[in-house]
mmCIF file of C-alpha atoms and ligand atoms in Angstrom:
data_model
loop_
_atom_site.group_PDB
_atom_site.id
_atom_site.type_symbol
_atom_site.label_atom_id
_atom_site.label_comp_id
_atom_site.label_asym_id
_atom_site.label_seq_id
_atom_site.Cartn_x
_atom_site.Cartn_y
_atom_site.Cartn_z
ATOM 1 C CA UNK A 484 0.096 0.548 -0.336
ATOM 2 C CA UNK A 485 3.085 2.215 0.338
ATOM 3 C CA UNK A 486 3.931 2.308 -2.959
ATOM 4 C CA UNK A 487 0.541 3.860 -3.939
ATOM 5 C CA UNK A 488 -0.479 7.387 -4.238
ATOM 6 C CA UNK A 489 -4.501 7.117 -4.343
ATOM 7 C CA UNK A 490 -5.812 9.626 -7.175
ATOM 8 C CA UNK A 491 -9.917 9.552 -6.317
ATOM 9 C CA UNK A 492 -12.743 7.545 -6.531
ATOM 10 C CA UNK A 493 -13.176 5.928 -9.752
ATOM 11 C CA UNK A 494 -16.393 4.107 -8.702
ATOM 12 C CA UNK A 495 -18.577 2.209 -6.291
ATOM 13 C CA UNK A 496 -19.823 -1.035 -6.487
ATOM 14 C CA UNK A 497 -22.631 -3.120 -4.174
ATOM 15 C CA UNK A 498 -19.227 -4.906 -2.613
ATOM 16 C CA UNK A 499 -16.634 -1.634 -2.472
ATOM 17 C CA UNK A 500 -15.431 0.567 -4.437
ATOM 18 C CA UNK A 501 -12.548 1.515 -7.249
ATOM 19 C CA UNK A 502 -9.702 3.840 -6.634
ATOM 20 C CA UNK A 503 -7.595 5.324 -9.627
ATOM 21 C CA UNK A 504 -4.022 4.784 -8.011
ATOM 22 C CA UNK A 505 -0.327 5.546 -8.867
ATOM 23 C CA UNK A 506 2.331 3.380 -8.537
ATOM 24 C CA UNK A 507 5.173 4.981 -8.094
ATOM 25 C CA UNK A 508 7.633 1.843 -8.511
ATOM 26 C CA UNK A 509 6.643 0.767 -11.452
ATOM 27 C CA UNK A 510 5.147 4.383 -12.299
ATOM 28 C CA UNK A 511 1.900 2.491 -13.599
ATOM 29 C CA UNK A 512 -1.469 4.215 -13.844
ATOM 30 C CA UNK A 513 -3.573 1.440 -11.723
ATOM 31 C CA UNK A 514 -6.979 1.083 -10.722
ATOM 32 C CA UNK A 515 -7.167 -1.103 -7.405
ATOM 33 C CA UNK A 516 -10.901 -2.685 -5.692
ATOM 34 C CA UNK A 517 -11.389 -2.415 -2.711
ATOM 35 C CA UNK A 518 -13.826 -5.432 -0.864
ATOM 36 C CA UNK A 519 -14.616 -5.094 2.604
ATOM 37 C CA UNK A 520 -14.675 -8.915 3.844
ATOM 38 C CA UNK A 521 -15.619 -10.248 7.409
ATOM 39 C CA UNK A 522 -13.586 -13.580 6.985
ATOM 40 C CA UNK A 523 -10.571 -14.837 8.736
ATOM 41 C CA UNK A 524 -6.608 -14.687 7.412
ATOM 42 C CA UNK A 525 -6.707 -18.508 6.445
ATOM 43 C CA UNK A 526 -9.385 -17.213 3.955
ATOM 44 C CA UNK A 527 -8.085 -14.201 2.965
ATOM 45 C CA UNK A 528 -5.071 -16.476 1.818
ATOM 46 C CA UNK A 529 -6.910 -18.623 0.100
ATOM 47 C CA UNK A 530 -8.557 -15.778 -1.932
ATOM 48 C CA UNK A 531 -5.611 -13.949 -2.764
ATOM 49 C CA UNK A 532 -4.121 -17.808 -3.651
ATOM 50 C CA UNK A 533 -7.254 -18.226 -6.223
ATOM 51 C CA UNK A 534 -6.840 -14.748 -7.732
ATOM 52 C CA UNK A 535 -3.266 -15.472 -8.745
ATOM 53 C CA UNK A 536 -4.637 -17.564 -11.865
ATOM 54 C CA UNK A 537 -5.643 -14.000 -13.356
ATOM 55 C CA UNK A 538 -2.179 -13.522 -14.061
ATOM 56 C CA UNK A 539 -2.903 -16.311 -16.944
ATOM 57 C CA UNK A 540 -6.031 -13.928 -18.408
ATOM 58 C CA UNK A 541 -3.959 -12.275 -20.376
ATOM 59 C CA UNK A 542 -6.136 -11.942 -23.812
ATOM 60 C CA UNK A 543 -7.138 -8.300 -25.641
ATOM 61 C CA UNK A 544 -10.751 -8.406 -24.178
ATOM 62 C CA UNK A 545 -9.632 -8.788 -20.716
ATOM 63 C CA UNK A 546 -8.581 -6.053 -18.086
ATOM 64 C CA UNK A 547 -4.885 -6.610 -16.954
ATOM 65 C CA UNK A 548 -4.308 -8.018 -13.659
ATOM 66 C CA UNK A 549 -1.821 -6.777 -11.725
ATOM 67 C CA UNK A 550 -1.932 -8.275 -8.265
ATOM 68 C CA UNK A 551 -3.815 -8.364 -5.148
ATOM 69 C CA UNK A 552 -3.380 -8.339 -1.244
ATOM 70 C CA UNK A 553 -5.219 -8.101 1.637
ATOM 71 C CA UNK A 554 -5.202 -5.599 4.753
ATOM 72 C CA UNK A 555 -7.112 -6.406 7.574
ATOM 73 C CA UNK A 556 -10.388 -7.190 6.201
ATOM 74 C CA UNK A 557 -10.131 -5.987 3.103
ATOM 75 C CA UNK A 558 -8.586 -7.390 -0.197
ATOM 76 C CA UNK A 559 -7.338 -5.330 -2.625
ATOM 77 C CA UNK A 560 -7.048 -5.913 -6.414
ATOM 78 C CA UNK A 561 -5.122 -3.816 -8.613
ATOM 79 C CA UNK A 562 -6.080 -4.055 -12.312
ATOM 80 C CA UNK A 563 -5.382 -2.014 -15.552
ATOM 81 C CA UNK A 564 -6.776 1.765 -15.366
ATOM 82 C CA UNK A 565 -8.744 2.057 -18.049
ATOM 83 C CA UNK A 566 -9.445 5.777 -19.263
ATOM 84 C CA UNK A 567 -13.237 6.049 -20.546
ATOM 85 C CA UNK A 568 -14.757 3.797 -17.844
ATOM 86 C CA UNK A 569 -17.790 1.389 -18.315
ATOM 87 C CA UNK A 570 -19.803 1.335 -21.070
ATOM 88 C CA UNK A 571 -23.232 2.120 -18.604
ATOM 89 C CA UNK A 572 -21.564 5.062 -18.424
ATOM 90 C CA UNK A 573 -20.889 5.932 -22.581
ATOM 91 C CA UNK A 574 -23.957 4.807 -23.625
ATOM 92 C CA UNK A 575 -26.551 6.252 -21.160
ATOM 93 C CA UNK A 576 -29.339 8.960 -22.586
ATOM 94 C CA UNK A 577 -30.673 6.427 -24.872
ATOM 95 C CA UNK A 578 -32.703 9.140 -26.868
ATOM 96 C CA UNK A 579 -32.685 8.180 -31.140
ATOM 97 C CA UNK A 580 -29.725 11.177 -31.785
ATOM 98 C CA UNK A 581 -27.262 9.861 -29.685
ATOM 99 C CA UNK A 582 -28.026 6.112 -29.820
ATOM 100 C CA UNK A 583 -24.703 3.599 -30.393
ATOM 101 C CA UNK A 584 -24.213 2.873 -34.163
ATOM 102 C CA UNK A 585 -24.621 -0.730 -34.638
ATOM 103 C CA UNK A 586 -21.375 -0.464 -36.177
ATOM 104 C CA UNK A 587 -20.016 0.362 -33.021
ATOM 105 C CA UNK A 588 -22.882 -2.200 -30.995
ATOM 106 C CA UNK A 589 -21.656 -4.934 -33.467
ATOM 107 C CA UNK A 590 -17.726 -4.291 -32.214
ATOM 108 C CA UNK A 591 -18.596 -4.348 -28.125
ATOM 109 C CA UNK A 592 -20.508 -7.596 -28.507
ATOM 110 C CA UNK A 593 -18.154 -8.842 -31.039
ATOM 111 C CA UNK A 594 -14.701 -7.890 -27.540
ATOM 112 C CA UNK A 595 -17.599 -8.718 -24.994
ATOM 113 C CA UNK A 596 -18.115 -12.203 -26.865
ATOM 114 C CA UNK A 597 -13.956 -13.019 -27.679
ATOM 115 C CA UNK A 598 -13.073 -12.287 -24.040
ATOM 116 C CA UNK A 599 -15.762 -14.814 -22.529
ATOM 117 C CA UNK A 600 -14.555 -17.384 -24.992
ATOM 118 C CA UNK A 601 -10.797 -17.031 -23.917
ATOM 119 C CA UNK A 602 -12.517 -17.474 -20.677
ATOM 120 C CA UNK A 603 -14.054 -20.253 -21.192
ATOM 121 C CA UNK A 604 -11.666 -21.930 -23.205
ATOM 122 C CA UNK A 605 -8.031 -20.954 -22.072
ATOM 123 C CA UNK A 606 -8.821 -20.566 -18.506
ATOM 124 C CA UNK A 607 -11.815 -22.678 -17.846
ATOM 125 C CA UNK A 608 -13.928 -20.645 -16.203
ATOM 126 C CA UNK A 609 -16.906 -18.914 -16.733
ATOM 127 C CA UNK A 610 -17.946 -14.958 -15.964
ATOM 128 C CA UNK A 611 -20.835 -15.084 -13.955
ATOM 129 C CA UNK A 612 -21.311 -11.062 -13.743
ATOM 130 C CA UNK A 613 -22.153 -10.085 -17.498
ATOM 131 C CA UNK A 614 -23.366 -6.365 -17.243
ATOM 132 C CA UNK A 615 -22.788 -2.979 -18.767
ATOM 133 C CA UNK A 616 -20.633 -1.700 -15.478
ATOM 134 C CA UNK A 617 -18.187 -4.426 -16.019
ATOM 135 C CA UNK A 618 -17.292 -3.648 -19.316
ATOM 136 C CA UNK A 619 -14.706 -1.532 -19.496
ATOM 137 C CA UNK A 620 -13.469 0.781 -22.472
ATOM 138 C CA UNK A 621 -9.960 3.368 -22.829
ATOM 139 C CA UNK A 622 -9.458 6.062 -24.964
ATOM 140 C CA UNK A 623 -7.816 4.018 -27.260
ATOM 141 C CA UNK A 624 -10.907 2.841 -28.431
ATOM 142 C CA UNK A 625 -9.985 -0.986 -26.317
ATOM 143 C CA UNK A 626 -12.818 -2.862 -24.978
ATOM 144 C CA UNK A 627 -12.686 -5.835 -22.031
ATOM 145 C CA UNK A 628 -14.082 -7.898 -19.364
ATOM 146 C CA UNK A 629 -13.337 -7.116 -15.814
ATOM 147 C CA UNK A 630 -14.459 -8.890 -12.357
ATOM 148 C CA UNK A 631 -15.014 -12.906 -13.460
ATOM 149 C CA UNK A 632 -15.764 -15.162 -11.092
ATOM 150 C CA UNK A 633 -11.758 -17.001 -11.065
ATOM 151 C CA UNK A 634 -12.250 -17.163 -6.416
ATOM 152 C CA UNK A 635 -14.779 -19.728 -5.749
ATOM 153 C CA UNK A 636 -13.878 -18.344 -2.128
ATOM 154 C CA UNK A 637 -14.758 -14.944 -3.058
ATOM 155 C CA UNK A 638 -17.618 -15.560 -4.417
ATOM 156 C CA UNK A 639 -19.124 -17.577 -1.170
ATOM 157 C CA UNK A 640 -18.005 -14.298 0.893
ATOM 158 C CA UNK A 641 -19.942 -11.921 -1.342
ATOM 159 C CA UNK A 642 -23.411 -12.107 -0.047
ATOM 160 C CA UNK A 643 -26.154 -13.283 -2.143
ATOM 161 C CA UNK A 644 -28.757 -10.987 -1.443
ATOM 162 C CA UNK A 645 -28.013 -9.104 -4.362
ATOM 163 C CA UNK A 646 -30.346 -10.741 -6.672
ATOM 164 C CA UNK A 647 -32.972 -7.672 -6.760
ATOM 165 C CA UNK A 648 -32.959 -3.867 -8.683
ATOM 166 C CA UNK A 649 -31.201 -4.553 -11.773
ATOM 167 C CA UNK A 650 -30.650 -8.193 -12.945
ATOM 168 C CA UNK A 651 -28.373 -9.492 -15.505
ATOM 169 C CA UNK A 652 -28.873 -13.644 -14.520
ATOM 170 C CA UNK A 653 -30.489 -15.880 -16.687
ATOM 171 C CA UNK A 654 -34.007 -17.081 -15.788
ATOM 172 C CA UNK A 655 -32.317 -20.222 -14.718
ATOM 173 C CA UNK A 656 -30.158 -18.995 -13.146
ATOM 174 C CA UNK A 657 -32.694 -16.858 -10.391
ATOM 175 C CA UNK A 658 -35.372 -20.037 -10.993
ATOM 176 C CA UNK A 659 -32.219 -22.284 -9.016
ATOM 177 C CA UNK A 660 -31.336 -19.175 -6.497
ATOM 178 C CA UNK A 661 -34.700 -19.127 -5.721
ATOM 179 C CA UNK A 662 -35.077 -22.883 -4.462
ATOM 180 C CA UNK A 663 -31.863 -22.037 -3.045
ATOM 181 C CA UNK A 664 -29.917 -24.409 -5.573
ATOM 182 C CA UNK A 665 -26.548 -22.893 -6.501
ATOM 183 C CA UNK A 666 -24.570 -23.794 -9.551
ATOM 184 C CA UNK A 667 -27.534 -25.653 -11.470
ATOM 185 C CA UNK A 668 -26.512 -23.205 -14.190
ATOM 186 C CA UNK A 669 -23.871 -23.194 -16.864
ATOM 187 C CA UNK A 670 -22.014 -21.007 -19.649
ATOM 188 C CA UNK A 671 -25.271 -20.684 -21.101
ATOM 189 C CA UNK A 672 -26.175 -18.192 -18.619
ATOM 190 C CA UNK A 673 -23.450 -15.845 -19.694
ATOM 191 C CA UNK A 674 -25.123 -16.102 -22.978
ATOM 192 C CA UNK A 675 -28.050 -14.353 -21.152
ATOM 193 C CA UNK A 676 -26.569 -11.484 -19.797
ATOM 194 C CA UNK A 677 -24.578 -11.095 -22.912
ATOM 195 C CA UNK A 678 -28.009 -10.310 -24.706
ATOM 196 C CA UNK A 679 -29.278 -8.282 -21.659
ATOM 197 C CA UNK A 680 -26.178 -6.033 -21.692
ATOM 198 C CA UNK A 681 -26.454 -5.476 -25.770
ATOM 199 C CA UNK A 682 -30.197 -4.057 -25.319
ATOM 200 C CA UNK A 683 -29.224 -2.054 -22.572
ATOM 201 C CA UNK A 684 -26.601 -0.322 -24.164
ATOM 202 C CA UNK A 685 -28.939 0.215 -27.353
ATOM 203 C CA UNK A 686 -31.207 1.255 -25.195
ATOM 204 C CA UNK A 687 -29.386 3.655 -23.405
ATOM 205 C CA UNK A 688 -31.277 1.855 -19.756
ATOM 206 C CA UNK A 689 -31.828 -1.437 -18.240
ATOM 207 C CA UNK A 690 -34.686 -3.503 -20.167
ATOM 208 C CA UNK A 691 -36.448 -4.690 -17.045
ATOM 209 C CA UNK A 692 -36.701 -1.205 -15.699
ATOM 210 C CA UNK A 693 -37.957 -1.504 -11.995
ATOM 211 C CA UNK A 694 -40.596 1.672 -12.270
ATOM 212 C CA UNK A 695 -42.605 -0.464 -14.028
ATOM 213 C CA UNK A 696 -42.465 -3.253 -11.206
ATOM 214 C CA UNK A 697 -44.851 -3.633 -8.143
ATOM 215 C CA UNK A 698 -41.994 -5.158 -6.605
ATOM 216 C CA UNK A 699 -38.499 -6.870 -7.249
ATOM 217 C CA UNK A 700 -40.437 -9.905 -6.948
ATOM 218 C CA UNK A 701 -42.595 -8.841 -10.067
ATOM 219 C CA UNK A 702 -39.132 -8.013 -11.623
ATOM 220 C CA UNK A 703 -37.788 -11.156 -11.331
ATOM 221 C CA UNK A 704 -41.207 -13.009 -12.459
ATOM 222 C CA UNK A 705 -41.343 -10.752 -15.359
ATOM 223 C CA UNK A 706 -37.360 -12.288 -16.331
ATOM 224 C CA UNK A 707 -38.339 -16.173 -15.655
ATOM 225 C CA UNK A 708 -41.507 -16.615 -16.921
ATOM 226 C CA UNK A 709 -42.440 -12.502 -19.151
ATOM 227 C CA UNK A 710 -41.418 -12.868 -23.040
ATOM 228 C CA UNK A 711 -37.606 -11.942 -22.987
ATOM 229 C CA UNK A 712 -37.107 -7.727 -24.330
ATOM 230 C CA UNK A 713 -36.360 -7.292 -27.916
ATOM 231 C CA UNK A 714 -33.632 -4.702 -29.312
ATOM 232 C CA UNK A 715 -34.963 -0.692 -29.888
ATOM 233 C CA UNK A 716 -36.050 -0.073 -33.479
ATOM 234 C CA UNK A 717 -33.308 1.112 -36.007
ATOM 235 C CA UNK A 718 -30.964 -2.383 -35.559
ATOM 236 C CA UNK A 719 -31.210 -4.812 -38.516
ATOM 237 C CA UNK A 720 -32.640 -7.752 -38.549
ATOM 238 C CA UNK A 721 -29.299 -9.799 -37.953
ATOM 239 C CA UNK A 722 -28.243 -7.700 -35.053
ATOM 240 C CA UNK A 723 -32.168 -8.770 -33.720
ATOM 241 C CA UNK A 724 -31.462 -12.067 -34.831
ATOM 242 C CA UNK A 725 -28.679 -11.915 -32.341
ATOM 243 C CA UNK A 726 -30.234 -10.894 -29.784
ATOM 244 C CA UNK A 727 -33.488 -12.939 -29.520
ATOM 245 C CA UNK A 728 -31.071 -16.079 -29.480
ATOM 246 C CA UNK A 729 -28.982 -14.701 -26.246
ATOM 247 C CA UNK A 730 -32.131 -14.343 -24.816
ATOM 248 C CA UNK A 731 -33.532 -18.045 -25.643
ATOM 249 C CA UNK A 732 -35.262 -19.068 -21.963
ATOM 250 C CA UNK A 733 -34.467 -22.382 -22.789
ATOM 251 C CA UNK A 734 -30.446 -22.614 -21.813
ATOM 252 C CA UNK A 735 -29.917 -25.776 -24.131
ATOM 253 C CA UNK A 736 -31.009 -23.441 -26.798
ATOM 254 C CA UNK A 737 -29.074 -20.439 -26.759
ATOM 255 C CA UNK A 738 -25.806 -20.580 -29.380
ATOM 256 C CA UNK A 739 -22.246 -21.185 -27.851
ATOM 257 C CA UNK A 740 -19.869 -18.568 -28.143
ATOM 258 C CA UNK A 741 -18.138 -20.288 -31.386
ATOM 259 C CA UNK A 742 -21.593 -20.001 -32.496
ATOM 260 C CA UNK A 743 -22.120 -16.308 -31.656
ATOM 261 C CA UNK A 744 -19.200 -15.338 -33.442
ATOM 262 C CA UNK A 745 -19.954 -16.809 -36.575
ATOM 263 C CA UNK A 746 -23.733 -15.353 -36.569
ATOM 264 C CA UNK A 747 -24.094 -12.741 -39.328
ATOM 265 C CA UNK A 748 -24.270 -9.724 -37.259
ATOM 266 C CA UNK A 749 -20.732 -10.216 -35.687
ATOM 267 C CA UNK A 750 -19.145 -11.773 -38.559
ATOM 268 C CA UNK A 751 -19.883 -8.450 -40.251
ATOM 269 C CA UNK A 752 -17.244 -6.956 -37.573
ATOM 270 C CA UNK A 753 -14.645 -8.873 -39.171
ATOM 271 C CA UNK A 754 -11.819 -6.597 -41.474
ATOM 272 C CA UNK A 755 -14.467 -3.759 -40.228
ATOM 273 C CA UNK A 756 -12.926 -0.320 -40.133
ATOM 274 C CA UNK A 757 -14.854 1.288 -36.746
ATOM 275 C CA UNK A 758 -12.971 4.446 -35.628
ATOM 276 C CA UNK A 759 -14.039 3.520 -31.912
ATOM 277 C CA UNK A 760 -11.221 5.823 -30.260
ATOM 278 C CA UNK A 761 -13.688 8.589 -32.116
ATOM 279 C CA UNK A 762 -17.112 6.972 -30.608
ATOM 280 C CA UNK A 763 -15.317 7.234 -27.325
ATOM 281 C CA UNK A 764 -14.479 10.496 -27.230
ATOM 282 C CA UNK A 765 -17.616 11.696 -28.649
ATOM 283 C CA UNK A 766 -19.210 9.344 -25.912
ATOM 284 C CA UNK A 767 -17.145 10.758 -23.373
ATOM 285 C CA UNK A 768 -17.856 14.940 -23.825
ATOM 286 C CA UNK A 769 -21.639 13.582 -24.004
ATOM 287 C CA UNK A 770 -21.399 12.219 -20.448
ATOM 288 C CA UNK A 771 -19.217 15.602 -19.889
ATOM 289 C CA UNK A 772 -21.984 18.050 -20.656
ATOM 290 C CA UNK A 773 -24.497 16.118 -19.223
ATOM 291 C CA UNK A 774 -22.639 16.840 -15.801
ATOM 292 C CA UNK A 775 -21.514 13.530 -14.975
ATOM 293 C CA UNK A 776 -17.501 14.657 -15.043
ATOM 294 C CA UNK A 777 -16.070 12.021 -13.224
ATOM 295 C CA UNK A 778 -13.239 13.893 -11.014
ATOM 296 C CA UNK A 779 -10.380 11.341 -12.120
ATOM 297 C CA UNK A 780 -11.739 11.340 -16.292
ATOM 298 C CA UNK A 781 -10.319 15.103 -17.960
ATOM 299 C CA UNK A 782 -12.932 16.593 -20.272
ATOM 300 C CA UNK A 783 -12.391 15.013 -24.322
ATOM 301 C CA UNK A 784 -10.683 18.154 -25.320
HETATM 302 P P1 LIG B 311 -21.059 -4.639 -8.572
HETATM 303 O O1 LIG B 311 -20.571 -4.098 -7.545
HETATM 304 O O2 LIG B 311 -22.574 -5.106 -8.627
HETATM 305 O O3 LIG B 311 -19.590 -5.718 -9.284
HETATM 306 P P2 LIG B 311 -19.896 -2.469 -10.268
HETATM 307 O O4 LIG B 311 -19.478 -3.324 -11.571
HETATM 308 O O5 LIG B 311 -20.572 -1.022 -10.708
HETATM 309 O O6 LIG B 311 -21.497 -3.203 -9.831
HETATM 310 P P3 LIG B 311 -17.372 -2.230 -9.062
HETATM 311 O O7 LIG B 311 -16.850 -3.241 -10.140
HETATM 312 O O8 LIG B 311 -17.158 -1.964 -7.744
HETATM 313 O O9 LIG B 311 -19.102 -2.423 -8.985
HETATM 314 O O10 LIG B 311 -16.612 -0.897 -9.993
HETATM 315 C C1 LIG B 311 -16.749 0.515 -10.354
HETATM 316 C C2 LIG B 311 -17.133 0.835 -10.847
HETATM 317 O O11 LIG B 311 -15.534 1.431 -10.881
HETATM 318 C C3 LIG B 311 -17.992 0.448 -12.284
HETATM 319 O O12 LIG B 311 -19.227 0.896 -12.627
HETATM 320 C C4 LIG B 311 -16.052 1.281 -13.263
HETATM 321 O O13 LIG B 311 -17.315 2.853 -14.162
HETATM 322 C C5 LIG B 311 -15.453 1.968 -12.294
HETATM 323 N N1 LIG B 311 -14.464 0.782 -12.165
HETATM 324 C C6 LIG B 311 -14.453 -0.252 -11.970
HETATM 325 N N2 LIG B 311 -12.942 -0.706 -12.499
HETATM 326 C C7 LIG B 311 -12.165 0.055 -13.627
HETATM 327 C C8 LIG B 311 -10.853 0.002 -14.255
HETATM 328 N N3 LIG B 311 -9.820 -0.899 -13.901
HETATM 329 N N4 LIG B 311 -10.540 1.317 -15.158
HETATM 330 C C9 LIG B 311 -11.543 2.193 -14.833
HETATM 331 N N5 LIG B 311 -12.953 2.786 -14.036
HETATM 332 C C10 LIG B 311 -12.856 1.625 -13.808
HETATM 333 MG MG1 LIG B 312 -17.508 -4.162 -11.928
#
């Protein structure tokens, strides 16, 4: 910790906060996540050991891991600082004029799917928490995943009180949790979360808006038993079909990552020349204009 200078807060989640920090010995700017856990020393040590596999998670679509340590009952986790922040803050708003163009949506989707395929094929892990706040971008236009479930111990320690409000969990996972059957789901549950996240990026808001439901129970019922949400108008038939397949209620009917990458929607991304850096710059200036200026993310020129 004494090698680090805190620069400011990047955001807060359900389990802790993320700070922008400068690591003096290496001169690298990092994002440091603090997770408060009421655990004994031996459990904290096993979490740190489990996090070690993150050193092998090296791919263009995965946020780089620098290391983790514990102080008292907190786990600190240092990763690559992504200077444009998470997708939720880049796409909000939702008006037609600023809607994410299909080519950009496609590039983002391709990165998410490639990242997930890497985690599954190379590390044999599923993500478990795919959602727009866990997809980060930088000003170069790179798109990377973070916060995937590498540590069983850490997952177990985080309160499971979090199904409500904005759930990206697939219907089968919600059903399993409600019946207390853990791990009744597989990698195809992440595919559902991909579909839901794409709709959120396109619409600019969570696809099951809490204000349209009497309570969280009704909202979860809608996810499990109601019709799946769809992309808004203005996107191609291929895009609609891609999302619809991700959101099939039967997990076994959802496509695999290999199949998703062969879908016409994503095939069109191959070799496409898309200026993601310019899109990020525009998104950042829109965000600044809305007054959501993060203290550590400077205004776009
Ligand atoms: P949850 O607690 O449910 O996972 P969350 O993903 O929003 O929700 P955190 O993971 O704690 O919560 O992250 C908080 C915020 O910090 C994110 O929304 C994101 O905007 C920002 N953030 C996280 N990691 C980085 C990073 N590596 N670089 C830049 N910003 C980051
Ligand atoms: Mg997160």
